[in-house]
PDB file of C-alpha atoms in Angstrom:
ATOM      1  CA  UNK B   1      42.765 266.332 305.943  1.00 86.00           C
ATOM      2  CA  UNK B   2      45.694 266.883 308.421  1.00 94.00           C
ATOM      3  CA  UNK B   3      48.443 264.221 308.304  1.00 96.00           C
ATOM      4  CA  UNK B   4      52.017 263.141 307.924  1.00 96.00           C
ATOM      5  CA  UNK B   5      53.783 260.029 306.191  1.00 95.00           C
ATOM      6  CA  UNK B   6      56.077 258.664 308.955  1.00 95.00           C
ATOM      7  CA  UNK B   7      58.581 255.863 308.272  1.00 90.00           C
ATOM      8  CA  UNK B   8      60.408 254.940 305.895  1.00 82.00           C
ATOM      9  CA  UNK B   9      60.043 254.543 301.981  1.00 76.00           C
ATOM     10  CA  UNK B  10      59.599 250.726 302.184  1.00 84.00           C
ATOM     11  CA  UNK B  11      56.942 250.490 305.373  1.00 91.00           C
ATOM     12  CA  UNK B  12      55.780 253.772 306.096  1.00 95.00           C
ATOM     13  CA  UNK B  13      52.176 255.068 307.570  1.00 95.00           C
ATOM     14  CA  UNK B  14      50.109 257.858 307.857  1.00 97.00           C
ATOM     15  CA  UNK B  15      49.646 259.830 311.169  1.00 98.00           C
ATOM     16  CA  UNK B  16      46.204 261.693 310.838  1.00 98.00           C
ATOM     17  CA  UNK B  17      45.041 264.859 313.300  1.00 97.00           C
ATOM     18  CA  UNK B  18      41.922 265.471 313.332  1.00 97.00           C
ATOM     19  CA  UNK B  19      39.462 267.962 315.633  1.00 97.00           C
ATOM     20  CA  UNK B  20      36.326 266.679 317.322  1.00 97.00           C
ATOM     21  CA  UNK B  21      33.364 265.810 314.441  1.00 96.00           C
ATOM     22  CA  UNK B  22      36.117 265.733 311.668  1.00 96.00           C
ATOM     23  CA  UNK B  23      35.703 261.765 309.679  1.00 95.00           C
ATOM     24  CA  UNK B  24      37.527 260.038 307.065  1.00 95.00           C
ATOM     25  CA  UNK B  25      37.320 257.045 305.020  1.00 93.00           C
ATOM     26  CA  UNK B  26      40.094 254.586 305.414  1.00 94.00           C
ATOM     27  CA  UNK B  27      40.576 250.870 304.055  1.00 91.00           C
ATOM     28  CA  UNK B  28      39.049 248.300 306.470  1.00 89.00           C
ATOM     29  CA  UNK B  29      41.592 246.920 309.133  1.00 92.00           C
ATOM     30  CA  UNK B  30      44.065 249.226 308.518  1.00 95.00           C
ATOM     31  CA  UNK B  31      43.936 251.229 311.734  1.00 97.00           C
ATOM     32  CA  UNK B  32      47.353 250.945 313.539  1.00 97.00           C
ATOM     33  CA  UNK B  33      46.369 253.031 316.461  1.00 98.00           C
ATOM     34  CA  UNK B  34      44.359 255.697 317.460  1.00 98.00           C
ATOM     35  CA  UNK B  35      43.153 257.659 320.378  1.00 98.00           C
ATOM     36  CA  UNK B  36      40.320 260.124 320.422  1.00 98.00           C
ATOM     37  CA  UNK B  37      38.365 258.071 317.471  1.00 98.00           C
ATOM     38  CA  UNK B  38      35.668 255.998 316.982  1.00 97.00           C
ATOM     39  CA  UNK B  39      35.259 253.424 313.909  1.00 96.00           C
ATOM     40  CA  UNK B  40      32.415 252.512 312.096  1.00 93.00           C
ATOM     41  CA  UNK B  41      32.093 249.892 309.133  1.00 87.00           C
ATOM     42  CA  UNK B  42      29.895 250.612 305.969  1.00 77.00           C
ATOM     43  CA  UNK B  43      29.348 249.010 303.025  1.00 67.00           C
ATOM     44  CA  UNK B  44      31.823 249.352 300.515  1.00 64.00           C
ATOM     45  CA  UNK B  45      29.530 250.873 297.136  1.00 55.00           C
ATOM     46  CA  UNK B  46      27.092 253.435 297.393  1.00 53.00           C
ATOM     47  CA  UNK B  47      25.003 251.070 295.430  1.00 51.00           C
ATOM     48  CA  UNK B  48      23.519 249.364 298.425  1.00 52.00           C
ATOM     49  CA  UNK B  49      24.357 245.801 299.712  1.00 52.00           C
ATOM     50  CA  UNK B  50      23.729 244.199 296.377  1.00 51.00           C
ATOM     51  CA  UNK B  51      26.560 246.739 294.616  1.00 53.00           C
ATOM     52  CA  UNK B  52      28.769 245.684 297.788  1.00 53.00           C
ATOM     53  CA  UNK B  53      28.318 242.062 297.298  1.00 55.00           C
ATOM     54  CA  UNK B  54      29.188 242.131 292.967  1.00 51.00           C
ATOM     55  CA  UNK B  55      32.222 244.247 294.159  1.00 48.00           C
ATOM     56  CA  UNK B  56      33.630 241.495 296.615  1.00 49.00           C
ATOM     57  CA  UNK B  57      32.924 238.473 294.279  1.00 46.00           C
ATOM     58  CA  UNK B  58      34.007 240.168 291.550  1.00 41.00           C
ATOM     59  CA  UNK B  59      36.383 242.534 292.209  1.00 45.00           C
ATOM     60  CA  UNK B  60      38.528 240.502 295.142  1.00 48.00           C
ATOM     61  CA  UNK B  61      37.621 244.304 297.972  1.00 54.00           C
ATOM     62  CA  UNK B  62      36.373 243.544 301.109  1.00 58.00           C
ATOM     63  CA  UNK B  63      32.087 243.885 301.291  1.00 64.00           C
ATOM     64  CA  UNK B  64      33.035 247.115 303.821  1.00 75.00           C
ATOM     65  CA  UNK B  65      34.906 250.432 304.219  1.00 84.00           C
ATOM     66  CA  UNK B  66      35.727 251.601 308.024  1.00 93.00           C
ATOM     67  CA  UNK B  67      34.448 255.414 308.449  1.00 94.00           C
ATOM     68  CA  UNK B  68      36.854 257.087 311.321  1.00 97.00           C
ATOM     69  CA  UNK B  69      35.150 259.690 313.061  1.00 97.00           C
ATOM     70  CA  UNK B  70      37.261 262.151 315.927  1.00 97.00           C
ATOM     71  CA  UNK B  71      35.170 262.540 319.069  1.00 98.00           C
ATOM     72  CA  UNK B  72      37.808 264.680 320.658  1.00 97.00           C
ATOM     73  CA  UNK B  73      39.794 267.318 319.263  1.00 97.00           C
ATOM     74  CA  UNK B  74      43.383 266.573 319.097  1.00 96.00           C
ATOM     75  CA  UNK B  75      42.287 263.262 317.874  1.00 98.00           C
ATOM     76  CA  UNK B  76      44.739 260.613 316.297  1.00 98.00           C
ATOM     77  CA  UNK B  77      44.923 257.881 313.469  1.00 98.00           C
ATOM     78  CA  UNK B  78      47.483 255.739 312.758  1.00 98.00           C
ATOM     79  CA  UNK B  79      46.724 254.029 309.556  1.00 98.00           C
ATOM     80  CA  UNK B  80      49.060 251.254 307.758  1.00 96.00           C
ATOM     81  CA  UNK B  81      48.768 249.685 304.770  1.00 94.00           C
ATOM     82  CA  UNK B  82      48.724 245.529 304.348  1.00 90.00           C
ATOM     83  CA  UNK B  83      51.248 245.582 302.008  1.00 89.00           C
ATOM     84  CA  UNK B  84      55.276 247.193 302.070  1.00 91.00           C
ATOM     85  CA  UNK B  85      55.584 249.867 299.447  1.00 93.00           C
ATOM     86  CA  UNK B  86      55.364 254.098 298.946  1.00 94.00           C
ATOM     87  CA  UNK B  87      52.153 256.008 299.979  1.00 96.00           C
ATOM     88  CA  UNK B  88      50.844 258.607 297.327  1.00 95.00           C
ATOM     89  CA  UNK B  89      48.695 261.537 297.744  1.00 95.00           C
ATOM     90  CA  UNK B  90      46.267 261.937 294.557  1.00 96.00           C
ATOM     91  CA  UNK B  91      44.227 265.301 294.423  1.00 95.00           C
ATOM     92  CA  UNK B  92      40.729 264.421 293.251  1.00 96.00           C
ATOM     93  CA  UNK B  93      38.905 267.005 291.504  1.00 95.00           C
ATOM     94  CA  UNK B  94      39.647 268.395 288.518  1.00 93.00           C
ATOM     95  CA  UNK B  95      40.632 265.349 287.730  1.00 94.00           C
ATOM     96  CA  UNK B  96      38.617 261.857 289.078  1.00 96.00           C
ATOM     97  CA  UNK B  97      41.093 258.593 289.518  1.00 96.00           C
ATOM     98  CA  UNK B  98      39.811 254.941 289.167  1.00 93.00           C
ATOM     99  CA  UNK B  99      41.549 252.371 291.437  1.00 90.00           C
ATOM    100  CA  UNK B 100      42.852 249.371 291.037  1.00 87.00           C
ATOM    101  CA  UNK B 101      41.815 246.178 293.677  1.00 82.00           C
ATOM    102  CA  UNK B 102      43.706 247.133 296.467  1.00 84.00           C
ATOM    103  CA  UNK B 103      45.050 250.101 296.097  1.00 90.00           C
ATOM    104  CA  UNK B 104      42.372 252.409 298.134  1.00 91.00           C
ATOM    105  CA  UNK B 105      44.139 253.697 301.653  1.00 94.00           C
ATOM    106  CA  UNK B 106      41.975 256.791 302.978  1.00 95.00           C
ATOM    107  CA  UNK B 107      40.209 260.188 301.881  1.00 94.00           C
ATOM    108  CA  UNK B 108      39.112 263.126 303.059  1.00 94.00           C
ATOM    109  CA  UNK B 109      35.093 263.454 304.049  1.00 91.00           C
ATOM    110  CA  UNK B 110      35.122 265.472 301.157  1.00 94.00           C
ATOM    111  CA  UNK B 111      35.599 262.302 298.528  1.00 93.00           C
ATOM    112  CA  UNK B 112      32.935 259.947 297.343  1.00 85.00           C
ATOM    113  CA  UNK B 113      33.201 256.923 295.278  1.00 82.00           C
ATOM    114  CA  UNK B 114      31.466 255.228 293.156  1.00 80.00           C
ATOM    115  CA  UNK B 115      31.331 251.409 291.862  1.00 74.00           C
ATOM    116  CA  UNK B 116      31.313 251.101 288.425  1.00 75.00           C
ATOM    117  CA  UNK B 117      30.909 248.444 286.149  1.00 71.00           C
ATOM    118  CA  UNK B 118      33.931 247.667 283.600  1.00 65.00           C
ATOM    119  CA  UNK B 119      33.746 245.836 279.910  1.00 61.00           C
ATOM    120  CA  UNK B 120      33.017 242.327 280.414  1.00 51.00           C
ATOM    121  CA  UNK B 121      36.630 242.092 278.436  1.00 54.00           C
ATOM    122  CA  UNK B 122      38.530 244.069 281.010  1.00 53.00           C
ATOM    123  CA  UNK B 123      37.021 242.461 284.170  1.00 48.00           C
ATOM    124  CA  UNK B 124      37.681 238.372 283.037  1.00 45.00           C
ATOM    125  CA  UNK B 125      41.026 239.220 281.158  1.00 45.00           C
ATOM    126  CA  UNK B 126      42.165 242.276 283.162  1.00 47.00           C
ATOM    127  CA  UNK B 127      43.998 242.866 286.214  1.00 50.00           C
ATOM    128  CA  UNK B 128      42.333 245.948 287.230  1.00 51.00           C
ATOM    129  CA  UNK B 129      40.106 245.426 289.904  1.00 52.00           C
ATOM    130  CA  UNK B 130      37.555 242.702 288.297  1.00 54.00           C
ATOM    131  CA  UNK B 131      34.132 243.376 287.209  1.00 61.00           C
ATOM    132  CA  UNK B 132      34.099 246.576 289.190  1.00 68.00           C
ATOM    133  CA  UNK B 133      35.941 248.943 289.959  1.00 77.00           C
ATOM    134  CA  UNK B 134      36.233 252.368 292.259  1.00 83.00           C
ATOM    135  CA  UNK B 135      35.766 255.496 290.535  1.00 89.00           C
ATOM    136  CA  UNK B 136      36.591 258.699 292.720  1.00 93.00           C
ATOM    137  CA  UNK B 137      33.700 261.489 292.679  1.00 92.00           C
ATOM    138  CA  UNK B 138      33.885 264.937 294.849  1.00 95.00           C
ATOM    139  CA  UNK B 139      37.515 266.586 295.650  1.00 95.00           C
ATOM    140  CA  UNK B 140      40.003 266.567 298.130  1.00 96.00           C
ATOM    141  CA  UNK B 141      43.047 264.321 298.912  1.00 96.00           C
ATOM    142  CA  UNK B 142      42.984 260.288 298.381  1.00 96.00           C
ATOM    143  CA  UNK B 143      45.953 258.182 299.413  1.00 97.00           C
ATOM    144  CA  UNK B 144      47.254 255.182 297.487  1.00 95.00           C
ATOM    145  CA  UNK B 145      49.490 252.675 298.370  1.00 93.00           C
ATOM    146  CA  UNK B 146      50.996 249.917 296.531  1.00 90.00           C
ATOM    147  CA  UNK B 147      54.382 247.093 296.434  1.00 92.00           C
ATOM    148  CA  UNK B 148      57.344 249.486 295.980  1.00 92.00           C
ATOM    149  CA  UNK B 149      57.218 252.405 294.942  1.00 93.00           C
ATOM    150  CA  UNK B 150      54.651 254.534 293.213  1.00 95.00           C
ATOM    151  CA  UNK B 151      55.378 256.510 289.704  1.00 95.00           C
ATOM    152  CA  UNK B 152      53.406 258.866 287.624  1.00 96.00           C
ATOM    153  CA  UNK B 153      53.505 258.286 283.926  1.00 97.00           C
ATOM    154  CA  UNK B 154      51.484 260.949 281.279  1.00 97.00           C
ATOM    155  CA  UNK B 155      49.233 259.541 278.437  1.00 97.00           C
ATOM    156  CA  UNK B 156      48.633 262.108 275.583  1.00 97.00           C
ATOM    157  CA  UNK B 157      46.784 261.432 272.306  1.00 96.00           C
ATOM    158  CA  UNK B 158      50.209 261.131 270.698  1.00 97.00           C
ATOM    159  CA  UNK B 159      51.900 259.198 273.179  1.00 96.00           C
ATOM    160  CA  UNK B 160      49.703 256.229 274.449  1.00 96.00           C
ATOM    161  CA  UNK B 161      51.169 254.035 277.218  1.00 95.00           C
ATOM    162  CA  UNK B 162      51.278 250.016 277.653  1.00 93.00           C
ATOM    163  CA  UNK B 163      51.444 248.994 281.254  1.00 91.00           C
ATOM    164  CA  UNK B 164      51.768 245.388 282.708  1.00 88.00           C
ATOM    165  CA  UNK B 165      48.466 244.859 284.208  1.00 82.00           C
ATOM    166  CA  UNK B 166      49.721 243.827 287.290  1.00 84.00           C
ATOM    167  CA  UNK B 167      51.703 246.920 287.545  1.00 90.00           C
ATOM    168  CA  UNK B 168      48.721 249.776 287.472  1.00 91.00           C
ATOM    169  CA  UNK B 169      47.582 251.286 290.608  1.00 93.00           C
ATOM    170  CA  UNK B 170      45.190 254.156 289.622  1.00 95.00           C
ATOM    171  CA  UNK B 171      44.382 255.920 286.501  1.00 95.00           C
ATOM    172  CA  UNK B 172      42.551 258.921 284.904  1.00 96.00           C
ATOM    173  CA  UNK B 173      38.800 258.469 284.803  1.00 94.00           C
ATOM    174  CA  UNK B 174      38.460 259.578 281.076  1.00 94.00           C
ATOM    175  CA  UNK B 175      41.243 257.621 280.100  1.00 95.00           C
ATOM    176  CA  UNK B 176      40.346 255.075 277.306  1.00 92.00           C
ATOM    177  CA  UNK B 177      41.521 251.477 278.150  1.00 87.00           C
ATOM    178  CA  UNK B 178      41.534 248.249 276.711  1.00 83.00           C
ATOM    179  CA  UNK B 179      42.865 244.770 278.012  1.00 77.00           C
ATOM    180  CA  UNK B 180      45.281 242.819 275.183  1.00 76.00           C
ATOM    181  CA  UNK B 181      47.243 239.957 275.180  1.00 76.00           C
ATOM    182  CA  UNK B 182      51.787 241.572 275.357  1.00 67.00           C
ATOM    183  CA  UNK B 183      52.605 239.381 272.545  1.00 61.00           C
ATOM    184  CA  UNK B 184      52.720 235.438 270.901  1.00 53.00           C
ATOM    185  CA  UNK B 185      50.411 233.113 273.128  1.00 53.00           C
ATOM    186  CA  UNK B 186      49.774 234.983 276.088  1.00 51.00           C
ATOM    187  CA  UNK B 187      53.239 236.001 276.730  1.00 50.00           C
ATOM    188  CA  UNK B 188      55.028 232.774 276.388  1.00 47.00           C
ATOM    189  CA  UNK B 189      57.758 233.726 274.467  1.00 49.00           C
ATOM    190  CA  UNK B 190      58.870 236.660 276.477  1.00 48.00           C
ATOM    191  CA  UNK B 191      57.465 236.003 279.836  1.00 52.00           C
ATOM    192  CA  UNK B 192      54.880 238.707 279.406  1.00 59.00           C
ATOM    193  CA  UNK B 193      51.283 238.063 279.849  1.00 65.00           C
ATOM    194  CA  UNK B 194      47.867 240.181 279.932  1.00 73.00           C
ATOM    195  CA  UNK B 195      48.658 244.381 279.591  1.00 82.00           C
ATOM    196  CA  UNK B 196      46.525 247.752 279.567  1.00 84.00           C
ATOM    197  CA  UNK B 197      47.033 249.797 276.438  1.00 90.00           C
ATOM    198  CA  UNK B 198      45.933 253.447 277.900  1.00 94.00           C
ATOM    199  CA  UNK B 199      44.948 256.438 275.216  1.00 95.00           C
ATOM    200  CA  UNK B 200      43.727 259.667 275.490  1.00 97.00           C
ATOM    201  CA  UNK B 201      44.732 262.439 277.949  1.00 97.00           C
ATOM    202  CA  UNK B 202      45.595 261.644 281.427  1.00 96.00           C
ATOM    203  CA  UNK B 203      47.999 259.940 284.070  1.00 96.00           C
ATOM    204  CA  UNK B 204      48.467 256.488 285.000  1.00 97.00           C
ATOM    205  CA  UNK B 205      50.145 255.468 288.377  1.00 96.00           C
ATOM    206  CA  UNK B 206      52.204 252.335 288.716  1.00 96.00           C
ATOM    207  CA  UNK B 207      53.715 250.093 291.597  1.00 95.00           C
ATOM    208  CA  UNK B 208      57.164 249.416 290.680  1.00 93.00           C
ATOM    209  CA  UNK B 209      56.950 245.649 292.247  1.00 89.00           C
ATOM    210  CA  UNK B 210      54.965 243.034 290.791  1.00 83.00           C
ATOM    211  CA  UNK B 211      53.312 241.080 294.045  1.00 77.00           C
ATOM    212  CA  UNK B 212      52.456 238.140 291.758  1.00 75.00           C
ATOM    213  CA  UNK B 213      55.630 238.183 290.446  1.00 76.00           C
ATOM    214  CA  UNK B 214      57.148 238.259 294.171  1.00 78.00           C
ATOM    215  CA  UNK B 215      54.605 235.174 295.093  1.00 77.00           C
ATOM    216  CA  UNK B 216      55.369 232.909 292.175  1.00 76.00           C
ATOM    217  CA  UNK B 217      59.151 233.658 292.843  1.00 78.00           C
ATOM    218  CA  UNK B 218      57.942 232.356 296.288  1.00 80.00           C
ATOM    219  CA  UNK B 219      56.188 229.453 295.412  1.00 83.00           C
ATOM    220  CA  UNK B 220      59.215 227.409 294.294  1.00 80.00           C
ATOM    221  CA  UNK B 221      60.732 227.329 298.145  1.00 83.00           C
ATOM    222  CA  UNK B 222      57.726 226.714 300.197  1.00 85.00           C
ATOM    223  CA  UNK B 223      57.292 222.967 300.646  1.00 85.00           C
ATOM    224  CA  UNK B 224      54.149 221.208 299.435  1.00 79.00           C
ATOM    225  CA  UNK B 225      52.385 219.058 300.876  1.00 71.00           C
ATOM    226  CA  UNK B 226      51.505 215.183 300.226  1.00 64.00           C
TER     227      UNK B 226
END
């Protein structure tokens, strides 16, 4: 997968190259231009229509993924994210990431996915991408994007890690997680409400911007209505 991050830290995109029968997976309506390329949508699970339906009610993703496919060589993708914040290059392989709602931007031809199901408790009390959630199969390079910027944090058996749920982007596969409530009655106290308590051996990527937190900041200056 040839490409380059252009722009800066806060908006950037990614500038694929790719040669004539070269394709790519990339999150639907987030081609910024292109020339030498033709798009196709697909549904978004390799479990069929019905596994692409449960992932939209319950897990907030659009029912489709847009295939990109060169038809040229010297082909080119521009590809932008719908939200301001770093892009992050995650090498699947030896090690398999599960993603967040959201947080998908493009892989290689190389990567699969599949939709798994998560703990009843995790999908109605979690953050992290509802009922199901993606689980990277195959290897190659997957991009990530999220608010702000994007930073790597290491869970070993000694040193589990507590993350704001609105905070994770992507994390280890064979990470153990479970959804709890930060502290008192959901948070009141301190302001904090519904975190991920990770164990085991792994990574964990973050966003360093909460968008719910940015929206609810929002909320208090746009005018309702009668």
């Amino acid at each position: 997968m040839n490409y380059q991050i252009i722009g800066d830290n806060d908006c950037p995109l990614v500038e694929f190259r790719m040669d004539r029968g070269e394709g790519l997976l990339i999150e639907r309506g987030s081609m910024a231009y292109m020339n030498g390329i033709e798009l196709q949508g697909k549904l978004n699970s390799r479990g069929g229509l019905l596994g692409a339906i449960g992932r939209s009610i319950a897990g907030g993703e659009s029912m489709f993924i847009t295939n990109a496919c060169a038809v040229q060589d010297g082909a080119v993708l521009g590809v932008a994210p719908a939200i301001p914040g770093e892009i992050k290059k995650l090498t699947v392989g030896s090690r398999q990431y599960r993603l967040n709602t959201g947080a998908f931007l493009a892989c290689a031809s190389s990567v699969n996915y599949n939709i798994v199901t998560q703990k009843l408790s995790h999908a109605f009390f979690g953050g992290t991408g509802g009922l199901f959630v993606m689980e990277t199969i195959g290897q190659g390079d997957l991009l990530v994007n999220a608010f702000g910027s994007l930073i790597t944090l290491e869970v070993t058996p000694d040193h589990p890690i507590t993350v704001d749920n609105e905070q994770v982007v992507a994390w280890d596969a064979s990470l153990d997680y479970r959804i709890e409530i930060a502290s008192g009655m959901f948070g009141f106290m301190t302001g904090e409400g519904l975190v991920n308590r990770f164990s085991g051996s792994g990574e964990v990527i973050i966003q360093t911007r909460n968008l719910r937190s940015l929206a609810d900041s929002l909320s208090k200056y746009i005018p309702k209505g009668n």
